[in-house]
Coordinates of C-alpha atoms in Angstrom, one line a residue:
X642 CA 52.6 -13.5 -206.1
X643 CA 53.4 -16.3 -203.6
X644 CA 51.1 -18.6 -205.5
X645 CA 52.9 -17.9 -208.9
X646 CA 56.3 -18.4 -207.3
X647 CA 55.1 -21.6 -205.6
X648 CA 53.7 -23.1 -208.8
X649 CA 56.9 -22.3 -210.7
X650 CA 59.0 -23.7 -207.8
X651 CA 56.9 -26.8 -207.8
X652 CA 57.6 -27.6 -211.4
X653 CA 61.3 -26.8 -211.5
X654 CA 62.5 -27.9 -208.1
X655 CA 59.8 -28.6 -205.5
X656 CA 58.3 -31.9 -206.8
X657 CA 61.8 -33.5 -207.1
X658 CA 62.9 -32.4 -203.7
X659 CA 59.6 -33.5 -202.1
X660 CA 60.0 -36.9 -203.7
X661 CA 63.6 -37.2 -202.4
X662 CA 62.7 -36.2 -198.9
X663 CA 59.7 -38.5 -198.9
X664 CA 61.8 -41.5 -200.0
X665 CA 64.4 -40.6 -197.3
X666 CA 61.5 -40.5 -194.8
X667 CA 60.3 -43.9 -195.8
X668 CA 63.8 -45.3 -195.5
X669 CA 64.0 -43.7 -192.0
X670 CA 60.8 -45.6 -191.0
X671 CA 62.5 -49.0 -191.6
X672 CA 64.5 -49.1 -188.4
X673 CA 62.3 -48.0 -185.5
X674 CA 65.0 -45.9 -184.0
X675 CA 65.1 -43.4 -186.9
X676 CA 61.4 -42.6 -187.0
X677 CA 61.9 -39.1 -185.7
X678 CA 64.1 -38.3 -188.7
X679 CA 61.5 -39.9 -190.9
X680 CA 58.9 -37.6 -189.6
X681 CA 61.2 -34.6 -190.1
X682 CA 61.8 -35.7 -193.7
X683 CA 58.1 -35.7 -194.3
X684 CA 57.8 -32.2 -192.8
X685 CA 60.6 -31.0 -195.0
X686 CA 59.0 -32.7 -198.0
X687 CA 55.8 -30.8 -197.4
X688 CA 57.7 -27.5 -197.0
X689 CA 59.7 -28.2 -200.2
X690 CA 56.5 -28.4 -202.2
X691 CA 55.2 -25.0 -201.3
X692 CA 58.0 -22.9 -199.6
X693 CA 57.0 -19.3 -200.4
X694 CA 54.9 -17.9 -197.6
X695 CA 56.4 -20.2 -194.9
X696 CA 59.4 -19.9 -192.6
X697 CA 61.3 -22.2 -190.3
X698 CA 61.4 -21.4 -186.6
X699 CA 62.8 -23.1 -183.5
X700 CA 60.4 -25.1 -181.4
X701 CA 60.7 -23.9 -177.9
X702 CA 59.8 -27.3 -176.4
X703 CA 62.7 -29.1 -178.1
X704 CA 64.9 -30.8 -175.6
X705 CA 68.4 -32.2 -175.4
X706 CA 67.4 -35.3 -177.5
X707 CA 66.6 -33.0 -180.5
X708 CA 70.1 -31.6 -180.2
X709 CA 71.7 -35.1 -180.0
X710 CA 69.5 -36.3 -182.9
X711 CA 70.5 -33.2 -185.0
X712 CA 74.2 -34.0 -184.4
X713 CA 73.6 -37.6 -185.7
X714 CA 71.6 -36.2 -188.7
X715 CA 74.3 -33.7 -189.4
X716 CA 76.9 -36.4 -189.7
X717 CA 74.8 -38.9 -191.7
X718 CA 72.8 -36.7 -194.0
X719 CA 72.6 -33.1 -193.1
X720 CA 75.9 -32.0 -194.6
X721 CA 75.2 -33.7 -198.0
X722 CA 71.7 -32.3 -198.3
X723 CA 72.9 -28.8 -197.3
X724 CA 75.6 -29.0 -200.0
X725 CA 72.9 -29.9 -202.5
X726 CA 70.8 -26.9 -201.4
X727 CA 73.8 -24.6 -201.7
X728 CA 74.7 -25.9 -205.1
X729 CA 71.1 -25.6 -206.4
X730 CA 70.8 -22.1 -204.8
X731 CA 73.9 -20.8 -206.5
X732 CA 72.8 -22.3 -209.8
X733 CA 69.4 -20.7 -209.6
X734 CA 70.9 -17.3 -208.6
X735 CA 73.0 -17.2 -211.8
X736 CA 69.9 -16.0 -213.6
X737 CA 67.8 -13.0 -212.6
X738 CA 64.6 -15.0 -212.9
X739 CA 66.0 -17.8 -210.7
X740 CA 67.0 -15.6 -207.8
X741 CA 63.8 -16.1 -205.7
X742 CA 64.2 -19.9 -206.2
X743 CA 67.9 -19.7 -205.2
X744 CA 66.9 -17.8 -202.1
X745 CA 64.2 -20.5 -201.4
X746 CA 67.0 -23.2 -201.5
X747 CA 69.1 -21.1 -199.1
X748 CA 66.0 -20.7 -196.9
X749 CA 65.8 -24.5 -196.6
X750 CA 69.4 -25.0 -195.4
X751 CA 68.6 -24.6 -191.6
X752 CA 65.8 -27.2 -191.6
X753 CA 67.8 -29.6 -193.8
X754 CA 70.9 -29.2 -191.7
X755 CA 69.3 -29.7 -188.3
X756 CA 65.6 -30.7 -188.7
X757 CA 64.7 -31.8 -185.2
X758 CA 63.4 -29.1 -182.9
X759 CA 62.2 -27.0 -185.8
X760 CA 58.8 -26.2 -187.1
X761 CA 57.5 -24.7 -190.3
X762 CA 55.0 -21.8 -189.9
X763 CA 53.3 -19.4 -192.3
X764 CA 55.2 -16.1 -192.4
X765 CA 52.1 -14.2 -191.3
X766 CA 51.0 -16.7 -188.6
X767 CA 50.8 -16.4 -184.8
X768 CA 53.8 -17.8 -183.0
X769 CA 51.8 -20.6 -181.6
X770 CA 50.7 -22.1 -185.0
X771 CA 52.7 -24.9 -186.5
X772 CA 52.4 -28.0 -188.7

């Protein structure tokens, strides 16, 4: 069932979100200081392609710099991306068939709001596994 949901998601939402996150990641690689956000964008792009069967967890080794970086990300981009996910999630949830895809958008809010210090792991993986 995950595969079917992921394929439908890929067609209707995933490919466009992945392209958007990848472009944002490339832009973040232009100034050297923003490379950590660029790497986070590429991680989210990969997650947005195939979200069913994965979850977002906190990385225990994340330090204070991840927190500071998340505050900067929140001000610059996180709020706007989160508003986009909320809007798309509500729109998908208006139909019965779209509810799983709306939930997938809501599931992406934590990582798009504060991407540093997070990791994406399979839902059935050991706690030590990450991308």
